[in-house]
Amino acid sequence: MTSEKDIEDSIAFNKIRSKYFHGDFDRIRFSDHPVKFDSLARNKLEIVVKSKDTIPHFVIDSLRNIKAYKSFPVFIKNISSKKIILPENKSLGTFVLNKKNKWQLIWNDNAFICGDDRYDRRYWVLNPDEIIIFSVNYFKGEEKTKFKIGLSNYFFSEEFEGNINPVLFNKQRTIFEAK
């Protein structure tokens, strides 16, 4: 049974959460049928990474605490003159140049990934000149290397430099190298 204190705590938490987290602003759409996504092409989209800037990346942990992490902004911009239909993206892939000189996807969080077979029915609509802003957490470490941010495993930002702990290459759930 829910107590009065639990209800008050939930209301207070939701007020705090709304200060740091915003909905999808009606940008994510759902369809009853599979959607044909637009191709990711340099004449349609641009990925701009501001790796020297710092913005907060807010998360809610399992105890309903809000934490802020140091991150940098990544801008996805529709540079075409038409609306673009993109697959729903909750985050971007961070690819790091590994010792084999291959671009390896690196997870920088402990997110629980869950999906279903209806991924082709959730999508973003991005109008001409509109921008989506993502926050991407900084990596910490002694080793300097090159990074790319991917909207997929073949559509990337320009390379940029950063630091990483090389142990992260071996601690991945799955090793994925982009072509």
GROMACS .gro file of N, CA, C and O in nm, residues 71-168:
model
  392
   71SER      N    1   2.987   1.630  -1.972
   71SER     CA    2   2.974   1.579  -2.109
   71SER      C    3   2.997   1.693  -2.207
   71SER      O    4   3.018   1.808  -2.167
   72PHE      N    5   2.992   1.661  -2.335
   72PHE     CA    6   3.006   1.763  -2.439
   72PHE      C    7   2.888   1.752  -2.535
   72PHE      O    8   2.827   1.646  -2.548
   73PRO      N    9   2.854   1.863  -2.602
   73PRO     CA   10   2.739   1.860  -2.692
   73PRO      C   11   2.775   1.807  -2.831
   73PRO      O   12   2.885   1.829  -2.882
   74VAL      N   13   2.679   1.737  -2.888
   74VAL     CA   14   2.687   1.689  -3.025
   74VAL      C   15   2.559   1.734  -3.094
   74VAL      O   16   2.449   1.709  -3.045
   75PHE      N   17   2.574   1.800  -3.207
   75PHE     CA   18   2.461   1.855  -3.282
   75PHE      C   19   2.437   1.774  -3.408
   75PHE      O   20   2.531   1.752  -3.485
   76ILE      N   21   2.314   1.729  -3.428
   76ILE     CA   22   2.274   1.664  -3.553
   76ILE      C   23   2.184   1.763  -3.624
   76ILE      O   24   2.079   1.801  -3.571
   77LYS      N   25   2.224   1.808  -3.742
   77LYS     CA   26   2.150   1.913  -3.812
   77LYS      C   27   2.103   1.864  -3.949
   77LYS      O   28   2.179   1.802  -4.024
   78ASN      N   29   1.975   1.894  -3.979
   78ASN     CA   30   1.921   1.869  -4.112
   78ASN      C   31   1.967   1.983  -4.201
   78ASN      O   32   1.922   2.096  -4.186
   79ILE      N   33   2.058   1.955  -4.294
   79ILE     CA   34   2.109   2.058  -4.384
   79ILE      C   35   2.042   2.051  -4.521
   79ILE      O   36   2.081   2.123  -4.612
   80SER      N   37   1.942   1.965  -4.533
   80SER     CA   38   1.870   1.955  -4.661
   80SER      C   39   1.752   2.053  -4.659
   80SER      O   40   1.724   2.118  -4.559
   81SER      N   41   1.682   2.059  -4.769
   81SER     CA   42   1.565   2.147  -4.777
   81SER      C   43   1.435   2.070  -4.755
   81SER      O   44   1.327   2.125  -4.773
   82LYS      N   45   1.447   1.943  -4.712
   82LYS     CA   46   1.328   1.860  -4.692
   82LYS      C   47   1.327   1.802  -4.550
   82LYS      O   48   1.430   1.793  -4.485
   83LYS      N   49   1.208   1.761  -4.506
   83LYS     CA   50   1.196   1.688  -4.380
   83LYS      C   51   1.269   1.556  -4.392
   83LYS      O   52   1.267   1.493  -4.498
   84ILE      N   53   1.330   1.515  -4.283
   84ILE     CA   54   1.401   1.388  -4.281
   84ILE      C   55   1.337   1.299  -4.174
   84ILE      O   56   1.309   1.344  -4.063
   85ILE      N   57   1.315   1.174  -4.209
   85ILE     CA   58   1.262   1.073  -4.117
   85ILE      C   59   1.379   0.986  -4.072
   85ILE      O   60   1.443   0.919  -4.152
   86LEU      N   61   1.410   0.992  -3.942
   86LEU     CA   62   1.523   0.918  -3.886
   86LEU      C   63   1.475   0.816  -3.784
   86LEU      O   64   1.377   0.840  -3.713
   87PRO      N   65   1.546   0.704  -3.772
   87PRO     CA   66   1.511   0.610  -3.665
   87PRO      C   67   1.525   0.678  -3.530
   87PRO      O   68   1.611   0.764  -3.512
   88GLU      N   69   1.441   0.640  -3.436
   88GLU     CA   70   1.450   0.696  -3.301
   88GLU      C   71   1.588   0.669  -3.244
   88GLU      O   72   1.639   0.558  -3.251
   89ASN      N   73   1.650   0.773  -3.190
   89ASN     CA   74   1.780   0.760  -3.124
   89ASN      C   75   1.771   0.820  -2.986
   89ASN      O   76   1.736   0.936  -2.972
   90LYS      N   77   1.803   0.741  -2.886
   90LYS     CA   78   1.808   0.792  -2.750
   90LYS      C   79   1.950   0.833  -2.714
   90LYS      O   80   1.973   0.905  -2.619
   91SER      N   81   2.047   0.782  -2.789
   91SER     CA   82   2.186   0.817  -2.766
   91SER      C   83   2.265   0.794  -2.893
   91SER      O   84   2.215   0.739  -2.990
   92LEU      N   85   2.388   0.838  -2.891
   92LEU     CA   86   2.476   0.823  -3.005
   92LEU      C   87   2.587   0.725  -2.971
   92LEU      O   88   2.623   0.709  -2.855
   93GLY      N   89   2.644   0.662  -3.073
   93GLY     CA   90   2.755   0.571  -3.051
   93GLY      C   91   2.886   0.648  -3.042
   93GLY      O   92   2.911   0.738  -3.121
   94THR      N   93   2.970   0.611  -2.946
   94THR     CA   94   3.104   0.668  -2.935
   94THR      C   95   3.202   0.563  -2.986
   94THR      O   96   3.211   0.453  -2.930
   95PHE      N   97   3.272   0.598  -3.091
   95PHE     CA   98   3.368   0.507  -3.152
   95PHE      C   99   3.510   0.559  -3.125
   95PHE      O  100   3.536   0.678  -3.137
   96VAL      N  101   3.599   0.466  -3.088
   96VAL     CA  102   3.735   0.501  -3.049
   96VAL      C  103   3.831   0.420  -3.136
   96VAL      O  104   3.810   0.301  -3.159
   97LEU      N  105   3.937   0.484  -3.181
   97LEU     CA  106   4.039   0.416  -3.260
   97LEU      C  107   4.119   0.325  -3.166
   97LEU      O  108   4.185   0.372  -3.074
   98ASN      N  109   4.110   0.193  -3.190
   98ASN     CA  110   4.177   0.098  -3.100
   98ASN      C  111   4.318   0.064  -3.149
   98ASN      O  112   4.364   0.117  -3.250
   99LYS      N  113   4.384  -0.026  -3.079
   99LYS     CA  114   4.524  -0.063  -3.110
   99LYS      C  115   4.536  -0.129  -3.247
   99LYS      O  116   4.643  -0.128  -3.307
  100LYS      N  117   4.428  -0.188  -3.298
  100LYS     CA  118   4.429  -0.251  -3.430
  100LYS      C  119   4.398  -0.150  -3.540
  100LYS      O  120   4.378  -0.187  -3.654
  101ASN      N  121   4.389  -0.022  -3.502
  101ASN     CA  122   4.358   0.087  -3.594
  101ASN      C  123   4.217   0.073  -3.654
  101ASN      O  124   4.194   0.107  -3.770
  102LYS      N  125   4.125   0.019  -3.574
  102LYS     CA  126   3.985   0.004  -3.613
  102LYS      C  127   3.899   0.089  -3.521
  102LYS      O  128   3.934   0.113  -3.406
  103TRP      N  129   3.785   0.134  -3.572
  103TRP     CA  130   3.691   0.215  -3.493
  103TRP      C  131   3.602   0.122  -3.412
  103TRP      O  132   3.515   0.055  -3.466
  104GLN      N  133   3.626   0.118  -3.281
  104GLN     CA  134   3.552   0.030  -3.191
  104GLN      C  135   3.447   0.108  -3.114
  104GLN      O  136   3.475   0.215  -3.059
  105LEU      N  137   3.325   0.056  -3.112
  105LEU     CA  138   3.217   0.115  -3.032
  105LEU      C  139   3.249   0.092  -2.885
  105LEU      O  140   3.280  -0.019  -2.844
  106ILE      N  141   3.244   0.201  -2.807
  106ILE     CA  142   3.272   0.192  -2.663
  106ILE      C  143   3.151   0.241  -2.585
  106ILE      O  144   3.102   0.352  -2.608
  107TRP      N  145   3.105   0.158  -2.493
  107TRP     CA  146   2.997   0.199  -2.403
  107TRP      C  147   3.060   0.270  -2.287
  107TRP      O  148   3.154   0.222  -2.227
  108ASN      N  149   3.005   0.386  -2.251
  108ASN     CA  150   3.060   0.466  -2.141
  108ASN      C  151   2.957   0.481  -2.030
  108ASN      O  152   2.951   0.581  -1.963
  109ASP      N  153   2.873   0.383  -2.013
  109ASP     CA  154   2.774   0.389  -1.906
  109ASP      C  155   2.733   0.247  -1.870
  109ASP      O  156   2.779   0.151  -1.929
  110ASN      N  157   2.647   0.236  -1.773
  110ASN     CA  158   2.596   0.106  -1.731
  110ASN      C  159   2.449   0.093  -1.768
  110ASN      O  160   2.371   0.034  -1.695
  111ALA      N  161   2.412   0.150  -1.880
  111ALA     CA  162   2.272   0.150  -1.920
  111ALA      C  163   2.222   0.009  -1.943
  111ALA      O  164   2.293  -0.077  -1.994
  112PHE      N  165   2.097  -0.012  -1.906
  112PHE     CA  166   2.031  -0.138  -1.936
  112PHE      C  167   1.965  -0.120  -2.072
  112PHE      O  168   1.881  -0.033  -2.089
  113ILE      N  169   2.006  -0.199  -2.168
  113ILE     CA  170   1.953  -0.185  -2.303
  113ILE      C  171   1.844  -0.288  -2.323
  113ILE      O  172   1.864  -0.407  -2.304
  114CYS      N  173   1.730  -0.240  -2.361
  114CYS     CA  174   1.616  -0.327  -2.385
  114CYS      C  175   1.549  -0.280  -2.512
  114CYS      O  176   1.537  -0.161  -2.537
  115GLY      N  177   1.506  -0.371  -2.593
  115GLY     CA  178   1.442  -0.330  -2.718
  115GLY      C  179   1.334  -0.428  -2.757
  115GLY      O  180   1.308  -0.526  -2.689
  116ASP      N  181   1.270  -0.398  -2.867
  116ASP     CA  182   1.171  -0.488  -2.920
  116ASP      C  183   1.182  -0.487  -3.071
  116ASP      O  184   1.261  -0.414  -3.130
  117ASP      N  185   1.103  -0.569  -3.137
  117ASP     CA  186   1.113  -0.579  -3.281
  117ASP      C  187   1.034  -0.470  -3.355
  117ASP      O  188   1.018  -0.476  -3.475
  118ARG      N  189   0.989  -0.368  -3.284
  118ARG     CA  190   0.914  -0.260  -3.347
  118ARG      C  191   0.999  -0.133  -3.364
  118ARG      O  192   0.947  -0.024  -3.376
  119TYR      N  193   1.133  -0.152  -3.367
  119TYR     CA  194   1.222  -0.038  -3.382
  119TYR      C  195   1.196   0.038  -3.511
  119TYR      O  196   1.224   0.156  -3.521
  120ASP      N  197   1.142  -0.029  -3.611
  120ASP     CA  198   1.117   0.036  -3.740
  120ASP      C  199   0.983   0.111  -3.742
  120ASP      O  200   0.938   0.155  -3.847
  121ARG      N  201   0.924   0.130  -3.625
  121ARG     CA  202   0.797   0.202  -3.615
  121ARG      C  203   0.807   0.328  -3.529
  121ARG      O  204   0.710   0.400  -3.514
  122ARG      N  205   0.925   0.352  -3.470
  122ARG     CA  206   0.948   0.473  -3.391
  122ARG      C  207   1.048   0.558  -3.468
  122ARG      O  208   1.152   0.509  -3.510
  123TYR      N  209   1.017   0.686  -3.481
  123TYR     CA  210   1.103   0.769  -3.564
  123TYR      C  211   1.098   0.915  -3.523
  123TYR      O  212   1.007   0.959  -3.455
  124TRP      N  213   1.202   0.988  -3.565
  124TRP     CA  214   1.212   1.132  -3.547
  124TRP      C  215   1.174   1.198  -3.678
  124TRP      O  216   1.206   1.147  -3.784
  125VAL      N  217   1.115   1.314  -3.669
  125VAL     CA  218   1.096   1.400  -3.785
  125VAL      C  219   1.185   1.522  -3.762
  125VAL      O  220   1.172   1.590  -3.661
  126LEU      N  221   1.276   1.545  -3.853
  126LEU     CA  222   1.368   1.657  -3.842
  126LEU      C  223   1.346   1.749  -3.962
  126LEU      O  224   1.372   1.712  -4.075
  127ASN      N  225   1.293   1.867  -3.935
  127ASN     CA  226   1.264   1.964  -4.040
  127ASN      C  227   1.392   2.030  -4.090
  127ASN      O  228   1.494   2.027  -4.022
  128PRO      N  229   1.386   2.094  -4.208
  128PRO     CA  230   1.505   2.164  -4.259
  128PRO      C  231   1.559   2.265  -4.156
  128PRO      O  232   1.482   2.333  -4.089
  129ASP      N  233   1.690   2.267  -4.142
  129ASP     CA  234   1.762   2.357  -4.050
  129ASP      C  235   1.739   2.327  -3.902
  129ASP      O  236   1.791   2.399  -3.817
  130GLU      N  237   1.664   2.224  -3.868
  130GLU     CA  238   1.647   2.188  -3.727
  130GLU      C  239   1.769   2.111  -3.678
  130GLU      O  240   1.839   2.046  -3.755
  131ILE      N  241   1.789   2.119  -3.546
  131ILE     CA  242   1.904   2.055  -3.482
  131ILE      C  243   1.856   1.973  -3.362
  131ILE      O  244   1.772   2.018  -3.286
  132ILE      N  245   1.912   1.854  -3.347
  132ILE     CA  246   1.894   1.773  -3.226
  132ILE      C  247   2.026   1.785  -3.150
  132ILE      O  248   2.133   1.770  -3.209
  133ILE      N  249   2.019   1.809  -3.021
  133ILE     CA  250   2.141   1.819  -2.940
  133ILE      C  251   2.146   1.701  -2.843
  133ILE      O  252   2.051   1.677  -2.769
  134PHE      N  253   2.255   1.628  -2.848
  134PHE     CA  254   2.280   1.517  -2.758
  134PHE      C  255   2.395   1.555  -2.665
  134PHE      O  256   2.482   1.633  -2.703
  135SER      N  257   2.396   1.496  -2.547
  135SER     CA  258   2.513   1.510  -2.461
  135SER      C  259   2.584   1.375  -2.460
  135SER      O  260   2.522   1.270  -2.452
  136VAL      N  261   2.717   1.379  -2.470
  136VAL     CA  262   2.798   1.258  -2.472
  136VAL      C  263   2.901   1.270  -2.360
  136VAL      O  264   2.976   1.369  -2.354
  137ASN      N  265   2.904   1.172  -2.272
  137ASN     CA  266   2.995   1.176  -2.158
  137ASN      C  267   3.140   1.173  -2.202
  137ASN      O  268   3.177   1.102  -2.295
  138TYR      N  269   3.223   1.250  -2.129
  138TYR     CA  270   3.367   1.245  -2.150
  138TYR      C  271   3.421   1.113  -2.098
  138TYR      O  272   3.371   1.057  -2.002
  139PHE      N  273   3.526   1.066  -2.162
  139PHE     CA  274   3.602   0.953  -2.111
  139PHE      C  275   3.718   1.007  -2.031
  139PHE      O  276   3.770   1.115  -2.060
  140LYS      N  277   3.761   0.931  -1.932
  140LYS     CA  278   3.877   0.968  -1.852
  140LYS      C  279   3.986   0.865  -1.878
  140LYS      O  280   3.957   0.748  -1.901
  141GLY      N  281   4.108   0.909  -1.874
  141GLY     CA  282   4.218   0.815  -1.891
  141GLY      C  283   4.346   0.884  -1.932
  141GLY      O  284   4.346   1.002  -1.965
  142GLU      N  285   4.451   0.808  -1.932
  142GLU     CA  286   4.585   0.860  -1.962
  142GLU      C  287   4.617   0.851  -2.110
  142GLU      O  288   4.701   0.925  -2.159
  143GLU      N  289   4.555   0.759  -2.180
  143GLU     CA  290   4.591   0.736  -2.320
  143GLU      C  291   4.516   0.830  -2.414
  143GLU      O  292   4.394   0.837  -2.411
  144LYS      N  293   4.591   0.899  -2.498
  144LYS     CA  294   4.532   0.990  -2.596
  144LYS      C  295   4.500   0.909  -2.721
  144LYS      O  296   4.579   0.826  -2.765
  145THR      N  297   4.383   0.931  -2.780
  145THR     CA  298   4.344   0.861  -2.902
  145THR      C  299   4.244   0.945  -2.979
  145THR      O  300   4.212   1.057  -2.938
  146LYS      N  301   4.193   0.890  -3.087
  146LYS     CA  302   4.095   0.960  -3.169
  146LYS      C  303   3.957   0.900  -3.146
  146LYS      O  304   3.944   0.780  -3.122
  147PHE      N  305   3.857   0.986  -3.156
  147PHE     CA  306   3.718   0.948  -3.138
  147PHE      C  307   3.636   0.992  -3.258
  147PHE      O  308   3.675   1.084  -3.331
  148LYS      N  309   3.521   0.928  -3.276
  148LYS     CA  310   3.417   0.971  -3.369
  148LYS      C  311   3.284   0.944  -3.299
  148LYS      O  312   3.273   0.851  -3.220
  149ILE      N  313   3.185   1.025  -3.331
  149ILE     CA  314   3.050   1.000  -3.281
  149ILE      C  315   2.968   0.951  -3.399
  149ILE      O  316   2.972   1.010  -3.507
  150GLY      N  317   2.894   0.842  -3.378
  150GLY     CA  318   2.818   0.781  -3.487
  150GLY      C  319   2.668   0.787  -3.464
  150GLY      O  320   2.619   0.758  -3.355
  151LEU      N  321   2.598   0.827  -3.569
  151LEU     CA  322   2.452   0.820  -3.568
  151LEU      C  323   2.410   0.679  -3.609
  151LEU      O  324   2.297   0.639  -3.592
  152SER      N  325   2.503   0.604  -3.662
  152SER     CA  326   2.487   0.464  -3.698
  152SER      C  327   2.628   0.405  -3.700
  152SER      O  328   2.721   0.469  -3.656
  153ASN      N  329   2.642   0.285  -3.755
  153ASN     CA  330   2.776   0.227  -3.762
  153ASN      C  331   2.846   0.262  -3.893
  153ASN      O  332   2.949   0.206  -3.926
  154TYR      N  333   2.790   0.358  -3.969
  154TYR     CA  334   2.855   0.403  -4.092
  154TYR      C  335   2.845   0.554  -4.117
  154TYR      O  336   2.906   0.606  -4.209
  155PHE      N  337   2.771   0.627  -4.033
  155PHE     CA  338   2.757   0.772  -4.051
  155PHE      C  339   2.814   0.841  -3.928
  155PHE      O  340   2.755   0.837  -3.820
  156PHE      N  341   2.932   0.903  -3.946
  156PHE     CA  342   3.010   0.953  -3.833
  156PHE      C  343   3.035   1.103  -3.840
  156PHE      O  344   3.031   1.164  -3.946
  157SER      N  345   3.072   1.156  -3.725
  157SER     CA  346   3.124   1.292  -3.716
  157SER      C  347   3.268   1.292  -3.768
  157SER      O  348   3.325   1.186  -3.795
  158GLU      N  349   3.326   1.409  -3.772
  158GLU     CA  350   3.470   1.419  -3.798
  158GLU      C  351   3.543   1.364  -3.677
  158GLU      O  352   3.490   1.361  -3.566
  159GLU      N  353   3.667   1.323  -3.695
  159GLU     CA  354   3.749   1.273  -3.584
  159GLU      C  355   3.784   1.387  -3.489
  159GLU      O  356   3.795   1.502  -3.531
  160PHE      N  357   3.801   1.352  -3.363
  160PHE     CA  358   3.851   1.447  -3.264
  160PHE      C  359   3.933   1.370  -3.162
  160PHE      O  360   3.921   1.247  -3.151
  161GLU      N  361   4.019   1.441  -3.090
  161GLU     CA  362   4.107   1.376  -2.993
  161GLU      C  363   4.047   1.377  -2.854
  161GLU      O  364   3.972   1.469  -2.818
  162GLY      N  365   4.081   1.276  -2.777
  162GLY     CA  366   4.038   1.267  -2.639
  162GLY      C  367   4.123   1.166  -2.566
  162GLY      O  368   4.214   1.105  -2.624
  163ASN      N  369   4.092   1.147  -2.440
  163ASN     CA  370   4.165   1.051  -2.356
  163ASN      C  371   4.074   0.935  -2.319
  163ASN      O  372   3.952   0.951  -2.309
  164ILE      N  373   4.136   0.820  -2.297
  164ILE     CA  374   4.060   0.701  -2.258
  164ILE      C  375   4.148   0.613  -2.169
  164ILE      O  376   4.271   0.616  -2.179
  165ASN      N  377   4.085   0.537  -2.084
  165ASN     CA  378   4.153   0.433  -2.008
  165ASN      C  379   4.152   0.309  -2.098
  165ASN      O  380   4.045   0.257  -2.130
  166PRO      N  381   4.268   0.259  -2.142
  166PRO     CA  382   4.270   0.147  -2.237
  166PRO      C  383   4.204   0.020  -2.186
  166PRO      O  384   4.164  -0.065  -2.266
  167VAL      N  385   4.186   0.008  -2.056
  167VAL     CA  386   4.117  -0.109  -1.999
  167VAL      C  387   3.973  -0.117  -2.052
  167VAL      O  388   3.916  -0.225  -2.065
  168LEU      N  389   3.914  -0.001  -2.084
  168LEU     CA  390   3.776   0.001  -2.135
  168LEU      C  391   3.758  -0.081  -2.262
  168LEU      O  392   3.651  -0.135  -2.286
   0.00000   0.00000   0.00000
